[in-house]
Amino acid sequence: MHGMYLTRREFWTAIHGMVLGAAFLILFTGVLAGLWMLKGNRLTEAGARMCACCTAIGAWGMALLAWAAVFVGTYMIYPWYRGGPPGTYPKALLLANPRTAQWHEFGMEWKEHIAWLAPILATAVAYSITRLGSGVTNHPKIRRALMMLLTVSFFCAAVAGLFGAMINKAAPIR
Amino acid sequence: MNESNQTPSSADSATATGPVWAAILAAAFGCAVLGVLTFFIEISVRMAKLMTFIKPAGNLSGVTTLTMLVWIISWILLHRCWKTRSTKLGGLVLSMSLLLILIGVLGTFPPFIDWLGRK
């Protein structure tokens, strides 16, 4: 197909947001449901073991996706965003127009930092579920703590994803 | 955390909850470090220059590298302290963790930085 060409930069931007970021956000629902299911004696022993195993796999998936997303974002895409021939790179284009400057000054400034909270929190959740296994059912306080951390991790990734998509719409990386 | 506030593991280290609380608290501490470093690079040009470890990525490279180092080191230390214990202070650790995470989120939030740092 001749009309569906992506530059190398566009390709990696799509991998960063639409593959790594989107998969992270989708996995969140499954892991949260898994943690919710691991409550008290809602499940049989074998069911709890299976649920804990699937939840741990999902949580490690989230952690790996988040790490990959922040490293690709910080060390590949961000340099393309903030540098290049004068007046041609996305950051310069956004700042040159008062109507778009806030996309950088608020959106990008928040996104580039808050995104890094997501993998740190997701890793702690994944480790904790792996460590306790089906024993999570015996520790309601830990289970609640993990659900909170997971939700904050999701929030951070969602902020980063939303602003990433909007900024790339206002000043695409090419 | 005071040892008298913790109960030694009654079974084995695999069932102790200490390592889980250590992971949670260390992650929250990492978040707070990221928030504090972000705040300082936004209000101080000198700090922003210091944090530029890799030029193309700017000061974001230094902030995130230091955050990861502090997070991993604090996790190792907390894990060593609590690895065979089941802390009774889960509620306190959770409250501290939420506070640290809040510091992390607020420290990255541009209007908060402008307000606190009078940028």
PDB file of N, CA, C and O in Angstrom, chain A residues 128-172:
ATOM      1  N   SER A 128       4.680  -7.447  44.752  1.00  0.00           N
ATOM      2  CA  SER A 128       3.892  -7.796  45.941  1.00  0.00           C
ATOM      3  C   SER A 128       2.947  -8.965  45.666  1.00  0.00           C
ATOM      4  O   SER A 128       2.814  -9.869  46.495  1.00  0.00           O
ATOM      5  N   ILE A 129       2.301  -8.951  44.511  1.00  0.00           N
ATOM      6  CA  ILE A 129       1.374 -10.052  44.183  1.00  0.00           C
ATOM      7  C   ILE A 129       2.165 -11.351  44.010  1.00  0.00           C
ATOM      8  O   ILE A 129       1.751 -12.412  44.492  1.00  0.00           O
ATOM      9  N   THR A 130       3.322 -11.249  43.354  1.00  0.00           N
ATOM     10  CA  THR A 130       4.153 -12.439  43.157  1.00  0.00           C
ATOM     11  C   THR A 130       4.616 -12.990  44.498  1.00  0.00           C
ATOM     12  O   THR A 130       4.601 -14.201  44.734  1.00  0.00           O
ATOM     13  N   ARG A 131       5.001 -12.098  45.382  1.00  0.00           N
ATOM     14  CA  ARG A 131       5.528 -12.499  46.691  1.00  0.00           C
ATOM     15  C   ARG A 131       4.462 -13.204  47.545  1.00  0.00           C
ATOM     16  O   ARG A 131       4.720 -14.229  48.151  1.00  0.00           O
ATOM     17  N   LEU A 132       3.266 -12.638  47.563  1.00  0.00           N
ATOM     18  CA  LEU A 132       2.224 -13.197  48.432  1.00  0.00           C
ATOM     19  C   LEU A 132       1.408 -14.286  47.742  1.00  0.00           C
ATOM     20  O   LEU A 132       0.843 -15.157  48.406  1.00  0.00           O
ATOM     21  N   GLY A 133       1.309 -14.257  46.447  1.00  0.00           N
ATOM     22  CA  GLY A 133       0.490 -15.239  45.721  1.00  0.00           C
ATOM     23  C   GLY A 133      -0.956 -15.177  46.188  1.00  0.00           C
ATOM     24  O   GLY A 133      -1.504 -14.090  46.428  1.00  0.00           O
ATOM     25  N   SER A 134      -1.556 -16.354  46.363  1.00  0.00           N
ATOM     26  CA  SER A 134      -2.953 -16.378  46.807  1.00  0.00           C
ATOM     27  C   SER A 134      -3.079 -15.902  48.254  1.00  0.00           C
ATOM     28  O   SER A 134      -4.183 -15.688  48.755  1.00  0.00           O
ATOM     29  N   GLY A 135      -1.923 -15.750  48.948  1.00  0.00           N
ATOM     30  CA  GLY A 135      -1.925 -15.220  50.319  1.00  0.00           C
ATOM     31  C   GLY A 135      -2.448 -13.790  50.395  1.00  0.00           C
ATOM     32  O   GLY A 135      -2.742 -13.298  51.492  1.00  0.00           O
ATOM     33  N   VAL A 136      -2.582 -13.137  49.249  1.00  0.00           N
ATOM     34  CA  VAL A 136      -3.164 -11.781  49.235  1.00  0.00           C
ATOM     35  C   VAL A 136      -4.537 -11.805  49.901  1.00  0.00           C
ATOM     36  O   VAL A 136      -4.938 -10.846  50.576  1.00  0.00           O
ATOM     37  N   THR A 137      -5.241 -12.920  49.759  1.00  0.00           N
ATOM     38  CA  THR A 137      -6.594 -13.026  50.336  1.00  0.00           C
ATOM     39  C   THR A 137      -6.581 -12.894  51.858  1.00  0.00           C
ATOM     40  O   THR A 137      -7.576 -12.508  52.457  1.00  0.00           O
ATOM     41  N   ASN A 138      -5.441 -13.229  52.484  1.00  0.00           N
ATOM     42  CA  ASN A 138      -5.343 -13.159  53.948  1.00  0.00           C
ATOM     43  C   ASN A 138      -4.932 -11.779  54.455  1.00  0.00           C
ATOM     44  O   ASN A 138      -4.829 -11.576  55.658  1.00  0.00           O
ATOM     45  N   HIS A 139      -4.635 -10.877  53.533  1.00  0.00           N
ATOM     46  CA  HIS A 139      -4.133  -9.558  53.936  1.00  0.00           C
ATOM     47  C   HIS A 139      -4.947  -8.454  53.273  1.00  0.00           C
ATOM     48  O   HIS A 139      -4.495  -7.860  52.283  1.00  0.00           O
ATOM     49  N   PRO A 140      -6.127  -8.172  53.793  1.00  0.00           N
ATOM     50  CA  PRO A 140      -6.996  -7.173  53.147  1.00  0.00           C
ATOM     51  C   PRO A 140      -6.369  -5.791  53.042  1.00  0.00           C
ATOM     52  O   PRO A 140      -6.594  -5.075  52.065  1.00  0.00           O
ATOM     53  N   LYS A 141      -5.556  -5.422  54.063  1.00  0.00           N
ATOM     54  CA  LYS A 141      -4.934  -4.088  54.024  1.00  0.00           C
ATOM     55  C   LYS A 141      -3.939  -3.990  52.858  1.00  0.00           C
ATOM     56  O   LYS A 141      -3.897  -2.987  52.149  1.00  0.00           O
ATOM     57  N   ILE A 142      -3.174  -5.055  52.677  1.00  0.00           N
ATOM     58  CA  ILE A 142      -2.204  -5.054  51.568  1.00  0.00           C
ATOM     59  C   ILE A 142      -2.952  -5.052  50.233  1.00  0.00           C
ATOM     60  O   ILE A 142      -2.584  -4.338  49.301  1.00  0.00           O
ATOM     61  N   ARG A 143      -4.025  -5.827  50.167  1.00  0.00           N
ATOM     62  CA  ARG A 143      -4.801  -5.897  48.921  1.00  0.00           C
ATOM     63  C   ARG A 143      -5.339  -4.509  48.546  1.00  0.00           C
ATOM     64  O   ARG A 143      -5.238  -4.078  47.404  1.00  0.00           O
ATOM     65  N   ARG A 144      -5.855  -3.819  49.557  1.00  0.00           N
ATOM     66  CA  ARG A 144      -6.366  -2.458  49.304  1.00  0.00           C
ATOM     67  C   ARG A 144      -5.231  -1.515  48.892  1.00  0.00           C
ATOM     68  O   ARG A 144      -5.387  -0.690  47.988  1.00  0.00           O
ATOM     69  N   ALA A 145      -4.100  -1.664  49.569  1.00  0.00           N
ATOM     70  CA  ALA A 145      -2.942  -0.809  49.238  1.00  0.00           C
ATOM     71  C   ALA A 145      -2.511  -1.040  47.787  1.00  0.00           C
ATOM     72  O   ALA A 145      -2.232  -0.086  47.056  1.00  0.00           O
ATOM     73  N   LEU A 146      -2.501  -2.296  47.378  1.00  0.00           N
ATOM     74  CA  LEU A 146      -2.079  -2.607  46.005  1.00  0.00           C
ATOM     75  C   LEU A 146      -3.072  -2.048  44.989  1.00  0.00           C
ATOM     76  O   LEU A 146      -2.679  -1.553  43.926  1.00  0.00           O
ATOM     77  N   MET A 147      -4.367  -2.116  45.331  1.00  0.00           N
ATOM     78  CA  MET A 147      -5.373  -1.556  44.419  1.00  0.00           C
ATOM     79  C   MET A 147      -5.200  -0.038  44.293  1.00  0.00           C
ATOM     80  O   MET A 147      -5.346   0.529  43.217  1.00  0.00           O
ATOM     81  N   MET A 148      -4.860   0.609  45.419  1.00  0.00           N
ATOM     82  CA  MET A 148      -4.635   2.067  45.377  1.00  0.00           C
ATOM     83  C   MET A 148      -3.415   2.399  44.524  1.00  0.00           C
ATOM     84  O   MET A 148      -3.467   3.286  43.673  1.00  0.00           O
ATOM     85  N   LEU A 149      -2.315   1.685  44.764  1.00  0.00           N
ATOM     86  CA  LEU A 149      -1.087   1.950  43.997  1.00  0.00           C
ATOM     87  C   LEU A 149      -1.318   1.720  42.505  1.00  0.00           C
ATOM     88  O   LEU A 149      -0.865   2.493  41.662  1.00  0.00           O
ATOM     89  N   LEU A 150      -2.046   0.655  42.208  1.00  0.00           N
ATOM     90  CA  LEU A 150      -2.327   0.341  40.806  1.00  0.00           C
ATOM     91  C   LEU A 150      -3.157   1.452  40.155  1.00  0.00           C
ATOM     92  O   LEU A 150      -2.913   1.845  39.009  1.00  0.00           O
ATOM     93  N   THR A 151      -4.118   1.967  40.907  1.00  0.00           N
ATOM     94  CA  THR A 151      -4.983   3.028  40.370  1.00  0.00           C
ATOM     95  C   THR A 151      -4.193   4.320  40.150  1.00  0.00           C
ATOM     96  O   THR A 151      -4.385   4.999  39.139  1.00  0.00           O
ATOM     97  N   VAL A 152      -3.291   4.635  41.084  1.00  0.00           N
ATOM     98  CA  VAL A 152      -2.452   5.828  40.902  1.00  0.00           C
ATOM     99  C   VAL A 152      -1.546   5.633  39.680  1.00  0.00           C
ATOM    100  O   VAL A 152      -1.354   6.550  38.866  1.00  0.00           O
ATOM    101  N   SER A 153      -1.022   4.423  39.542  1.00  0.00           N
ATOM    102  CA  SER A 153      -0.165   4.117  38.393  1.00  0.00           C
ATOM    103  C   SER A 153      -0.945   4.320  37.092  1.00  0.00           C
ATOM    104  O   SER A 153      -0.443   4.918  36.129  1.00  0.00           O
ATOM    105  N   PHE A 154      -2.178   3.866  37.087  1.00  0.00           N
ATOM    106  CA  PHE A 154      -3.046   4.035  35.911  1.00  0.00           C
ATOM    107  C   PHE A 154      -3.302   5.524  35.647  1.00  0.00           C
ATOM    108  O   PHE A 154      -3.223   5.981  34.505  1.00  0.00           O
ATOM    109  N   PHE A 155      -3.584   6.267  36.707  1.00  0.00           N
ATOM    110  CA  PHE A 155      -3.846   7.700  36.560  1.00  0.00           C
ATOM    111  C   PHE A 155      -2.638   8.405  35.915  1.00  0.00           C
ATOM    112  O   PHE A 155      -2.795   9.211  34.982  1.00  0.00           O
ATOM    113  N   CYS A 156      -1.445   8.089  36.420  1.00  0.00           N
ATOM    114  CA  CYS A 156      -0.227   8.723  35.887  1.00  0.00           C
ATOM    115  C   CYS A 156      -0.045   8.381  34.408  1.00  0.00           C
ATOM    116  O   CYS A 156       0.273   9.252  33.593  1.00  0.00           O
ATOM    117  N   ALA A 157      -0.258   7.098  34.077  1.00  0.00           N
ATOM    118  CA  ALA A 157      -0.105   6.691  32.672  1.00  0.00           C
ATOM    119  C   ALA A 157      -1.191   7.322  31.806  1.00  0.00           C
ATOM    120  O   ALA A 157      -0.940   7.688  30.651  1.00  0.00           O
ATOM    121  N   ALA A 158      -2.396   7.468  32.361  1.00  0.00           N
ATOM    122  CA  ALA A 158      -3.495   8.065  31.595  1.00  0.00           C
ATOM    123  C   ALA A 158      -3.227   9.539  31.313  1.00  0.00           C
ATOM    124  O   ALA A 158      -3.466  10.017  30.197  1.00  0.00           O
ATOM    125  N   VAL A 159      -2.696  10.266  32.312  1.00  0.00           N
ATOM    126  CA  VAL A 159      -2.338  11.680  32.109  1.00  0.00           C
ATOM    127  C   VAL A 159      -1.289  11.781  30.998  1.00  0.00           C
ATOM    128  O   VAL A 159      -1.415  12.580  30.055  1.00  0.00           O
ATOM    129  N   ALA A 160      -0.264  10.916  31.116  1.00  0.00           N
ATOM    130  CA  ALA A 160       0.814  10.943  30.112  1.00  0.00           C
ATOM    131  C   ALA A 160       0.269  10.590  28.726  1.00  0.00           C
ATOM    132  O   ALA A 160       0.613  11.241  27.730  1.00  0.00           O
ATOM    133  N   GLY A 161      -0.576   9.590  28.674  1.00  0.00           N
ATOM    134  CA  GLY A 161      -1.130   9.150  27.388  1.00  0.00           C
ATOM    135  C   GLY A 161      -2.029  10.204  26.760  1.00  0.00           C
ATOM    136  O   GLY A 161      -1.939  10.478  25.558  1.00  0.00           O
ATOM    137  N   LEU A 162      -2.878  10.800  27.579  1.00  0.00           N
ATOM    138  CA  LEU A 162      -3.808  11.815  27.069  1.00  0.00           C
ATOM    139  C   LEU A 162      -3.047  13.020  26.515  1.00  0.00           C
ATOM    140  O   LEU A 162      -3.275  13.450  25.376  1.00  0.00           O
ATOM    141  N   PHE A 163      -2.105  13.543  27.317  1.00  0.00           N
ATOM    142  CA  PHE A 163      -1.355  14.711  26.844  1.00  0.00           C
ATOM    143  C   PHE A 163      -0.453  14.352  25.662  1.00  0.00           C
ATOM    144  O   PHE A 163      -0.267  15.161  24.746  1.00  0.00           O
ATOM    145  N   GLY A 164       0.089  13.141  25.695  1.00  0.00           N
ATOM    146  CA  GLY A 164       0.922  12.710  24.564  1.00  0.00           C
ATOM    147  C   GLY A 164       0.139  12.736  23.267  1.00  0.00           C
ATOM    148  O   GLY A 164       0.601  13.258  22.242  1.00  0.00           O
ATOM    149  N   ALA A 165      -1.077  12.190  23.313  1.00  0.00           N
ATOM    150  CA  ALA A 165      -1.911  12.136  22.107  1.00  0.00           C
ATOM    151  C   ALA A 165      -2.285  13.547  21.644  1.00  0.00           C
ATOM    152  O   ALA A 165      -2.216  13.864  20.453  1.00  0.00           O
ATOM    153  N   MET A 166      -2.671  14.406  22.593  1.00  0.00           N
ATOM    154  CA  MET A 166      -3.105  15.757  22.237  1.00  0.00           C
ATOM    155  C   MET A 166      -1.941  16.606  21.703  1.00  0.00           C
ATOM    156  O   MET A 166      -2.099  17.358  20.741  1.00  0.00           O
ATOM    157  N   ILE A 167      -0.783  16.469  22.347  1.00  0.00           N
ATOM    158  CA  ILE A 167       0.384  17.247  21.911  1.00  0.00           C
ATOM    159  C   ILE A 167       0.827  16.787  20.517  1.00  0.00           C
ATOM    160  O   ILE A 167       1.161  17.602  19.656  1.00  0.00           O
ATOM    161  N   ASN A 168       0.789  15.485  20.293  1.00  0.00           N
ATOM    162  CA  ASN A 168       1.189  14.977  18.981  1.00  0.00           C
ATOM    163  C   ASN A 168       0.189  15.379  17.892  1.00  0.00           C
ATOM    164  O   ASN A 168       0.500  15.390  16.715  1.00  0.00           O
ATOM    165  N   LYS A 169      -1.011  15.687  18.320  1.00  0.00           N
ATOM    166  CA  LYS A 169      -2.024  16.182  17.378  1.00  0.00           C
ATOM    167  C   LYS A 169      -1.720  17.658  17.047  1.00  0.00           C
ATOM    168  O   LYS A 169      -1.827  18.071  15.890  1.00  0.00           O
ATOM    169  N   ALA A 170      -1.344  18.438  18.089  1.00  0.00           N
ATOM    170  CA  ALA A 170      -1.089  19.872  17.894  1.00  0.00           C
ATOM    171  C   ALA A 170       0.224  20.119  17.142  1.00  0.00           C
ATOM    172  O   ALA A 170       0.300  21.029  16.320  1.00  0.00           O
ATOM    173  N   ALA A 171       1.238  19.307  17.464  1.00  0.00           N
ATOM    174  CA  ALA A 171       2.542  19.476  16.795  1.00  0.00           C
ATOM    175  C   ALA A 171       3.177  18.098  16.633  1.00  0.00           C
ATOM    176  O   ALA A 171       3.931  17.655  17.493  1.00  0.00           O
ATOM    177  N   PRO A 172       2.853  17.414  15.541  1.00  0.00           N
ATOM    178  CA  PRO A 172       3.310  16.023  15.380  1.00  0.00           C
ATOM    179  C   PRO A 172       4.826  15.888  15.253  1.00  0.00           C
ATOM    180  O   PRO A 172       5.487  16.796  14.735  1.00  0.00           O
TER     181      PRO A 172
END
